XYZ file of C-alpha atoms in Angstrom:
576
model
C 33.820 15.231 7.357
C 37.084 14.313 5.532
C 39.123 12.614 8.099
C 42.047 12.031 5.762
C 42.316 15.756 4.981
C 42.103 16.768 8.678
C 44.886 14.310 9.778
C 46.953 15.203 6.635
C 46.744 18.834 7.596
C 47.731 18.272 11.181
C 50.573 15.871 10.444
C 51.961 18.047 7.722
C 52.131 21.068 10.020
C 53.925 18.819 12.583
C 56.378 17.484 9.970
C 57.342 21.136 8.940
C 57.690 22.059 12.622
C 59.949 18.992 13.154
C 62.165 20.276 10.166
C 60.682 18.871 7.054
C 60.391 21.059 3.952
C 57.251 23.031 3.285
C 56.157 20.814 0.364
C 56.537 17.601 2.515
C 53.656 15.247 2.105
C 52.364 13.029 4.944
C 50.739 10.558 2.690
C 47.867 9.807 5.099
C 45.874 6.707 3.959
C 43.116 4.514 5.416
C 44.796 1.480 6.910
C 44.250 -1.828 5.260
C 44.280 -3.879 8.545
C 42.769 -3.020 11.897
C 46.004 -3.826 13.828
C 47.632 -0.894 11.900
C 44.994 1.536 13.128
C 42.343 3.313 11.155
C 44.850 5.589 9.219
C 48.532 5.474 8.513
C 50.958 8.365 7.723
C 53.357 6.988 5.201
C 55.322 10.063 4.210
C 57.701 10.132 7.300
C 60.377 7.955 5.599
C 60.642 10.129 2.498
C 60.856 13.374 4.567
C 63.372 11.744 6.943
C 65.657 10.616 4.046
C 65.818 14.136 2.677
C 66.829 15.518 6.118
C 69.372 12.667 6.620
C 67.617 11.431 9.728
C 66.472 8.073 11.041
C 62.914 7.692 10.002
C 61.708 6.261 13.484
C 63.473 9.189 15.191
C 61.942 11.654 12.865
C 58.485 10.032 13.319
C 58.861 10.495 17.102
C 59.717 14.194 16.476
C 56.569 14.545 14.447
C 54.377 12.922 17.178
C 55.850 15.328 19.674
C 54.816 18.342 17.471
C 51.269 17.065 16.500
C 48.180 17.375 18.676
C 45.662 14.695 17.873
C 44.145 14.422 21.383
C 40.700 15.218 20.265
C 40.659 12.868 17.208
C 42.872 9.866 18.140
C 42.928 7.641 21.115
C 46.347 6.220 20.289
C 49.139 6.666 17.830
C 52.116 4.513 17.395
C 55.311 4.217 15.223
C 55.508 1.104 13.360
C 58.021 -0.603 10.983
C 60.632 1.679 9.467
C 58.598 4.838 10.416
C 54.972 4.561 9.588
C 52.577 6.424 11.977
C 49.558 4.396 12.889
C 46.527 6.382 14.031
C 43.704 4.811 16.039
C 40.675 7.078 16.190
C 38.942 8.045 19.303
C 35.551 6.418 19.491
C 33.816 9.257 21.234
C 35.023 11.609 18.549
C 33.902 9.257 15.928
C 30.402 8.968 17.488
C 30.032 12.800 17.631
C 30.996 13.195 13.975
C 28.556 10.436 13.000
C 25.792 12.260 14.855
C 26.767 15.434 13.106
C 26.795 13.865 9.707
C 23.320 12.302 10.226
C 21.656 15.705 10.930
C 23.654 17.989 8.583
C 22.514 18.780 5.132
C 24.457 16.749 2.594
C 26.224 15.001 5.577
C 28.090 18.315 6.115
C 29.957 17.693 2.895
C 30.715 20.923 0.952
C 33.808 22.000 -0.913
C 35.831 24.935 0.639
C 36.474 26.439 -2.813
C 33.505 26.082 -5.174
C 34.421 25.994 -8.843
C 32.678 26.328 -12.272
C 33.354 23.053 -13.925
C 32.305 22.247 -17.548
C 31.833 18.521 -18.157
C 31.705 17.308 -21.776
C 30.122 13.904 -21.978
C 27.804 11.637 -24.030
C 28.467 13.339 -27.410
C 26.173 11.296 -29.758
C 25.897 12.137 -33.512
C 23.053 13.713 -35.319
C 20.916 11.390 -37.538
C 22.435 8.359 -35.774
C 21.103 6.324 -32.911
C 22.926 6.003 -29.645
C 24.755 2.772 -29.364
C 26.628 1.008 -26.486
C 29.817 2.998 -27.376
C 27.987 6.111 -25.979
C 27.184 4.419 -22.639
C 30.520 4.927 -20.736
C 30.940 8.493 -21.600
C 27.237 9.208 -20.727
C 27.048 7.507 -17.361
C 30.671 8.138 -16.126
C 30.417 11.731 -16.986
C 26.989 12.106 -15.304
C 28.323 10.412 -12.037
C 31.085 12.936 -11.910
C 28.705 15.803 -12.686
C 26.461 14.747 -9.780
C 29.356 14.468 -7.332
C 30.801 17.799 -8.135
C 27.438 19.364 -7.917
C 26.564 17.536 -4.600
C 29.733 19.221 -3.138
C 28.603 22.731 -3.990
C 30.337 23.400 -7.375
C 28.602 25.024 -10.343
C 28.549 22.317 -12.956
C 27.825 23.164 -16.687
C 26.938 19.994 -18.627
C 28.087 20.120 -22.238
C 26.733 17.552 -24.693
C 29.331 17.865 -27.589
C 26.841 16.583 -30.247
C 28.222 15.920 -33.771
C 25.882 18.243 -35.548
C 28.181 19.682 -38.239
C 30.080 18.553 -41.247
C 29.810 17.727 -44.895
C 27.328 14.878 -44.406
C 24.646 17.382 -43.447
C 24.279 18.430 -47.103
C 23.258 14.799 -47.922
C 20.980 14.541 -44.875
C 19.161 17.778 -45.533
C 18.554 16.778 -49.108
C 17.257 13.382 -48.194
C 14.955 14.895 -45.443
C 13.617 17.178 -48.075
C 12.964 14.213 -50.388
C 11.275 12.220 -47.619
C 8.997 15.133 -46.753
C 8.136 15.777 -50.412
C 7.099 12.021 -50.621
C 5.015 12.526 -47.426
C 6.976 9.996 -45.423
C 5.303 9.001 -42.115
C 6.715 9.783 -38.698
C 7.700 6.071 -38.258
C 9.964 6.280 -41.289
C 11.643 9.439 -40.031
C 12.058 8.079 -36.422
C 14.341 5.204 -37.527
C 17.467 7.264 -37.648
C 19.749 4.454 -38.703
C 17.635 3.526 -41.595
C 17.212 7.157 -42.507
C 21.036 7.688 -42.592
C 21.619 4.493 -44.559
C 19.065 5.512 -47.196
C 20.495 8.884 -47.529
C 23.931 7.625 -48.062
C 22.643 5.040 -50.591
C 20.756 7.788 -52.585
C 23.827 9.909 -52.389
C 26.006 7.212 -53.885
C 23.601 6.146 -56.599
C 21.805 9.357 -57.767
C 24.251 11.959 -59.228
C 21.473 14.561 -59.385
C 20.715 14.082 -55.630
C 24.614 14.248 -54.861
C 24.886 17.663 -56.674
C 22.122 19.067 -54.646
C 23.577 17.575 -51.452
C 26.921 19.182 -52.063
C 25.324 22.563 -52.896
C 23.307 22.254 -49.550
C 26.554 21.919 -47.585
C 27.737 25.287 -48.972
C 24.436 26.849 -48.359
C 24.311 25.467 -44.728
C 27.762 26.723 -43.917
C 27.022 30.153 -45.417
C 23.909 30.446 -43.197
C 21.129 29.805 -45.765
C 17.814 30.062 -43.876
C 16.066 27.055 -45.487
C 19.083 24.797 -45.049
C 19.473 25.899 -41.360
C 15.765 25.102 -40.739
C 16.072 21.671 -42.138
C 19.372 21.068 -40.248
C 17.664 22.138 -37.031
C 14.825 19.544 -37.719
C 17.530 16.907 -37.997
C 19.132 17.963 -34.762
C 15.674 18.077 -32.863
C 14.617 14.827 -34.247
C 17.875 13.165 -33.051
C 17.989 14.814 -29.621
C 14.359 13.908 -28.869
C 15.175 10.218 -29.361
C 18.419 10.685 -27.331
C 16.422 12.306 -24.510
C 14.330 9.108 -24.174
C 17.602 7.172 -23.509
C 18.845 9.742 -21.048
C 15.562 9.542 -19.146
C 15.726 5.754 -19.041
C 19.192 5.856 -17.909
C 18.301 8.373 -15.186
C 20.984 10.756 -16.587
C 20.715 14.483 -15.902
C 21.477 15.658 -19.492
C 18.637 17.674 -21.132
C 18.172 19.311 -24.549
C 19.330 22.635 -23.059
C 22.894 21.052 -22.409
C 23.609 20.538 -26.133
C 26.743 22.311 -27.169
C 27.320 20.792 -30.638
C 30.152 21.211 -32.930
C 28.174 23.924 -34.790
C 28.385 26.215 -31.707
C 32.146 26.641 -32.325
C 32.033 26.784 -36.145
C 31.908 30.631 -36.275
C 34.998 30.770 -34.101
C 37.245 28.647 -36.423
C 38.354 31.112 -39.047
C 39.537 33.615 -36.582
C 41.399 30.897 -34.571
C 43.232 29.595 -37.612
C 44.068 33.248 -38.684
C 45.502 33.817 -35.207
C 47.433 30.740 -35.160
C 48.964 31.930 -38.467
C 49.832 35.408 -37.147
C 51.426 33.816 -34.070
C 53.622 31.662 -36.320
C 52.120 28.481 -34.842
C 50.272 27.320 -38.020
C 52.420 27.172 -41.169
C 51.317 26.232 -44.646
C 52.210 22.790 -45.769
C 51.105 21.475 -49.221
C 48.190 23.852 -49.008
C 47.043 22.937 -45.599
C 47.721 24.798 -42.346
C 49.640 22.714 -39.891
C 50.949 23.229 -36.317
C 54.180 21.313 -35.610
C 54.542 20.105 -32.119
C 58.027 19.378 -30.760
C 56.358 17.492 -27.817
C 55.008 14.814 -30.251
C 57.297 12.958 -32.531
C 56.459 11.061 -35.748
C 58.006 7.763 -36.631
C 61.085 9.475 -38.037
C 61.576 11.425 -34.802
C 60.603 14.695 -36.343
C 57.998 17.039 -34.710
C 54.464 15.820 -35.355
C 52.247 18.000 -37.639
C 48.679 18.621 -36.533
C 46.459 19.997 -39.258
C 44.126 22.839 -38.233
C 42.845 23.565 -41.719
C 42.669 21.345 -44.805
C 43.814 22.494 -48.179
C 40.159 22.800 -49.336
C 39.542 25.265 -46.486
C 37.729 22.695 -44.196
C 38.467 22.621 -40.516
C 39.366 19.616 -38.403
C 38.108 18.182 -35.108
C 41.314 19.560 -33.549
C 40.347 23.107 -34.446
C 36.919 22.571 -32.986
C 38.416 21.299 -29.685
C 40.798 24.344 -29.512
C 37.624 26.625 -29.910
C 35.727 24.597 -27.273
C 38.522 24.929 -24.776
C 38.740 28.687 -25.390
C 34.970 28.999 -25.206
C 34.957 27.225 -21.840
C 37.332 29.645 -20.342
C 36.442 32.972 -21.973
C 32.620 32.516 -22.315
C 31.611 30.047 -19.644
C 34.251 31.383 -17.248
C 35.075 27.776 -16.083
C 37.891 26.884 -13.681
C 38.006 23.321 -14.924
C 37.053 21.603 -18.186
C 36.558 17.819 -18.254
C 36.107 15.663 -21.367
C 34.919 11.981 -21.072
C 35.750 10.217 -24.135
C 37.508 6.781 -24.967
C 41.188 6.196 -24.708
C 41.692 6.340 -28.500
C 41.068 10.153 -28.270
C 43.886 10.745 -25.719
C 46.560 11.894 -28.143
C 44.121 14.018 -30.128
C 42.947 15.922 -26.990
C 46.498 16.323 -25.702
C 47.507 17.883 -29.008
C 44.491 20.192 -29.210
C 45.033 21.423 -25.673
C 48.790 21.949 -26.151
C 48.015 24.173 -29.204
C 45.444 26.076 -27.089
C 47.927 26.718 -24.360
C 50.771 27.574 -26.885
C 48.344 30.186 -28.336
C 47.710 31.644 -25.055
C 43.873 31.046 -25.251
C 43.753 29.774 -21.689
C 46.051 30.418 -18.665
C 48.018 27.734 -16.884
C 45.630 27.885 -14.005
C 42.740 26.646 -16.179
C 42.546 22.853 -15.696
C 41.964 20.847 -19.052
C 41.374 17.183 -18.136
C 40.747 14.377 -20.488
C 39.148 11.497 -18.467
C 39.575 8.566 -20.894
C 38.037 5.247 -20.528
C 38.447 1.793 -21.964
C 36.018 -0.335 -24.072
C 33.034 -2.553 -23.418
C 33.905 -6.074 -24.401
C 31.889 -9.220 -24.934
C 32.642 -12.490 -23.212
C 34.870 -13.305 -26.205
C 37.122 -10.437 -25.247
C 36.154 -8.407 -28.403
C 34.239 -5.286 -28.578
C 30.589 -5.804 -27.544
C 28.519 -6.453 -30.625
C 25.080 -8.184 -31.577
C 25.243 -11.837 -32.512
C 25.367 -10.954 -36.133
C 28.350 -8.552 -35.596
C 26.495 -5.351 -35.669
C 26.609 -2.372 -33.349
C 24.274 -2.783 -30.351
C 21.802 0.062 -30.118
C 21.550 1.632 -26.575
C 17.825 1.303 -26.533
C 17.963 -2.262 -27.526
C 20.429 -2.883 -24.688
C 18.140 -1.357 -22.153
C 15.038 -3.229 -23.374
C 16.923 -6.542 -22.962
C 18.022 -5.417 -19.382
C 14.312 -4.845 -18.622
C 13.450 -8.307 -20.104
C 16.119 -10.075 -18.020
C 15.251 -8.173 -14.864
C 11.625 -9.122 -15.287
C 12.449 -12.760 -15.412
C 14.754 -12.323 -12.411
C 12.213 -10.542 -10.281
C 9.401 -12.902 -11.241
C 11.493 -15.923 -10.073
C 11.854 -14.266 -6.703
C 8.035 -14.523 -6.350
C 7.996 -11.496 -4.180
C 4.789 -10.164 -2.482
C 4.873 -6.871 -4.370
C 1.910 -5.086 -6.072
C 2.243 -4.769 -9.869
C 3.200 -1.121 -9.434
C 5.869 -1.938 -6.947
C 7.159 -4.746 -9.118
C 7.460 -2.550 -12.196
C 9.453 0.010 -10.066
C 11.768 -2.785 -8.893
C 12.272 -4.164 -12.346
C 13.151 -0.788 -13.863
C 15.593 0.071 -10.900
C 17.358 -3.282 -11.114
C 17.449 -3.444 -14.882
C 18.916 -0.042 -15.456
C 20.911 0.094 -12.240
C 22.512 -3.219 -13.215
C 23.759 -1.930 -16.640
C 25.079 1.252 -15.094
C 26.577 -0.230 -11.865
C 28.424 -2.929 -13.955
C 30.213 -0.158 -15.862
C 30.681 2.339 -13.072
C 32.158 -0.168 -10.706
C 35.061 -0.845 -13.019
C 38.070 1.397 -13.198
C 37.220 3.590 -16.168
C 40.754 3.369 -17.638
C 40.441 -0.356 -18.407
C 38.340 -2.437 -20.656
C 35.772 -4.643 -19.078
C 33.601 -7.646 -20.052
C 29.813 -7.097 -20.276
C 28.217 -10.070 -18.568
C 24.462 -10.214 -18.101
C 24.659 -13.004 -15.364
C 27.105 -11.289 -13.189
C 25.608 -7.825 -13.341
C 22.060 -9.181 -12.385
C 23.308 -11.172 -9.534
C 22.058 -10.441 -5.974
C 25.571 -11.362 -4.706
C 28.784 -9.569 -5.042
C 29.521 -5.987 -6.012
C 26.398 -5.435 -8.224
C 23.541 -3.100 -8.329
C 20.905 -5.639 -7.127
C 23.054 -6.359 -4.084
C 23.414 -2.782 -3.270
C 19.747 -2.084 -3.792
C 18.689 -4.975 -1.722
C 21.168 -3.835 1.200
C 19.246 -0.489 1.209
C 15.830 -2.182 1.337
C 16.877 -4.412 4.154
C 17.706 -1.369 6.232
C 14.457 0.247 5.353
C 12.724 -2.898 6.595
C 14.333 -2.385 10.051
C 12.471 0.912 10.427
C 9.253 -0.721 9.222
C 9.355 -3.125 12.054
C 10.261 -0.629 14.796
C 7.750 1.326 16.952
C 10.338 3.780 18.092
C 9.129 7.340 18.476
C 10.800 9.528 15.741
C 11.207 12.292 18.187
C 13.000 10.030 20.716
C 15.216 8.828 17.848
C 16.077 12.309 16.822
C 16.965 13.303 20.399
C 19.167 10.297 20.930
C 22.954 10.209 20.454
C 25.220 7.665 18.827
C 27.314 5.998 21.374
C 29.948 3.411 20.471
C 30.290 0.422 22.717
C 31.327 -2.342 20.323
C 34.009 -2.738 17.771
C 31.466 -3.526 15.088
C 29.690 -0.250 15.895
C 33.004 1.485 15.738
C 34.025 -0.020 12.362
C 30.606 1.065 11.029
C 30.828 4.650 12.142
C 34.252 5.147 10.757
C 33.238 3.603 7.387
C 30.333 6.050 7.378
C 32.566 8.958 8.007
C 34.670 8.082 4.945
C 31.845 8.754 2.622
C 33.185 12.224 1.962
C 36.677 10.861 0.922
C 35.100 8.674 -1.606
C 32.965 11.582 -3.150
C 35.913 13.803 -3.067
C 38.017 11.319 -5.078
C 35.255 10.973 -7.705
C 35.053 14.652 -8.141
C 38.814 15.142 -8.312
C 39.794 12.104 -10.464
C 36.674 11.331 -12.337
C 36.516 7.683 -10.920
C 33.028 6.594 -10.004
C 34.348 3.005 -9.202
C 35.881 4.392 -6.023
C 32.411 5.299 -4.818
C 31.081 1.895 -5.979
C 33.776 0.179 -3.995
C 33.064 2.321 -0.974
C 29.385 1.462 -1.095
C 30.021 -2.154 -1.383
C 32.333 -2.077 1.618
C 29.846 -0.123 3.511
C 27.151 -2.653 2.884
C 29.522 -5.405 3.992
C 30.423 -3.575 7.234
C 26.757 -2.956 8.009
C 25.955 -6.655 7.455
C 28.672 -7.607 9.961
C 27.322 -4.924 12.330
C 23.674 -6.284 12.024
C 24.776 -9.862 12.639
C 26.734 -9.128 15.813
C 24.849 -6.152 17.192
C 21.151 -6.665 17.931
C 18.965 -3.566 17.071
C 15.297 -4.122 17.579
C 15.861 -6.461 20.687
C 18.406 -4.193 22.317
C 17.700 -2.226 25.498
C 17.553 1.664 25.532
C 19.677 3.703 24.926
C 21.713 1.119 22.936
C 18.646 0.496 20.668
C 18.336 4.167 19.665
C 22.128 4.581 19.087
C 22.140 1.530 16.714
C 19.043 2.702 14.933
C 20.790 5.950 14.323
C 23.775 4.096 12.864
C 21.354 2.159 10.708
C 19.666 5.367 9.617
C 22.935 6.979 8.628
C 23.874 3.826 6.691
C 20.466 3.931 4.810
C 20.954 7.527 4.195
C 24.507 7.157 2.894
C 23.745 4.105 0.567
C 20.697 6.060 -0.959
C 22.749 9.162 -1.447
C 25.763 7.213 -2.860
C 23.649 5.274 -5.361
C 21.883 8.550 -6.376
C 25.311 10.130 -7.120
C 25.837 7.158 -9.425
C 22.468 7.818 -10.983
C 21.075 4.479 -9.684
C 17.530 4.336 -8.167
C 16.595 2.669 -4.927
C 13.270 1.157 -4.055
C 11.566 0.815 -0.636
C 10.851 -2.943 -1.020
C 12.239 -5.816 -3.111
């Protein structure tokens, strides 16, 4: 139930019938204040200006054309030409009943698409660090939202598993195996990489072998491919433990590393040359883009093949876009990476389109995000200034959550307490990130994110358990509850029911714009509206049928909070 879409469709038709252009937009939005109704149509003034009409007079014409009798109990023209819409409480109650009983709240996209989502993207032979957190959890939340709505989602983990460094890594893995290194030594990826680099820099014989292994690997040598595969598997097994701890839906089958596109690169570069897009410049092959200018105001050159024959990340990203359209048959391709990649992605995709590898109808979207900062306003680091490993961050979250829950002195069993600690620890880290607008930097603050007050995971998780406790205290027959209907008698009931019906609008926005913070804000507002309803509208002490109606509103709230947090990849618990 997307009220905004329903109202937009009806009012747009009325605007056109009243004389507006076919592309007129009603700009229907949720109202900020109750006195202005539940929704406002703000597009009347713009349409009236184009027609040379008085906005209020045009608004009146629109209202004469639109039939909102089944949805609205009142409409009014306000200010210079806004249309305020007050929803009919009986219609709202009926829709809330329907949402409670329907699979997925009745939420389903009218036009399912195949969407490829590129997120996480760690590097082989390196441990995941905090820099991978945002891509991983934002991308996963959007994947969940799109899938929930009925789209076919293909997760693509664009792992850094190719490049000249692999000769060095293969040679060092060989050395370690010959020296019978134990599993513990091989599992420390950071130490493994550092040792390989140090050996490469200081042992010329080793360096010669490493360089020869690069050539062999890229030419398909079976031994080098086998050793390379060991490195990839070893890395992804460690990464999978992080994904599982984070409650992220990526698996090893979702890996689409850089190596996947490597066989495509020579043909792409050759084709770009044939089309006249790529030209030779000082031995390299370069595509000059008029849409981007260098500091002298000349078209910017984007290298697609180096003078030594090597390919660039740009070439790989052109191939990846082509692969998503031609092989995966996608309608949309989304990439989640940080803001510093914006120009690179724009250039790669501009070349992709100029070359005719994808049609205009194929949506290529870079959903960039800002950085995680420490309290000092600088990139989040360890106290010694090093990169924070993701596993270490999650370990610290568990330690802090353990202290927090133990302080609460809750009457939980050890098993229940362990589940709460894990849910709060991981949920807090994820929610603190997801609740911020992804395009901005944000300050990582343990105290704020683990608070049971404000827009935090513990607050949201506790709000859910409070509602669960209501049903643990009631002796209402489930059959009687199922047979009852929601009836709105109080303004607080009405406000809660409307907020519940706005769930789809939040999910649709996440799926369209890649903005999980919109869903976080919605859930936080829902929890607040429910709290106000609970304080003013007795549930367990109410008489029938009011009691059953309010229990159904509570049940729909419980269901919505749980589903909303699940779309964010955040676990709920039955008791806290």
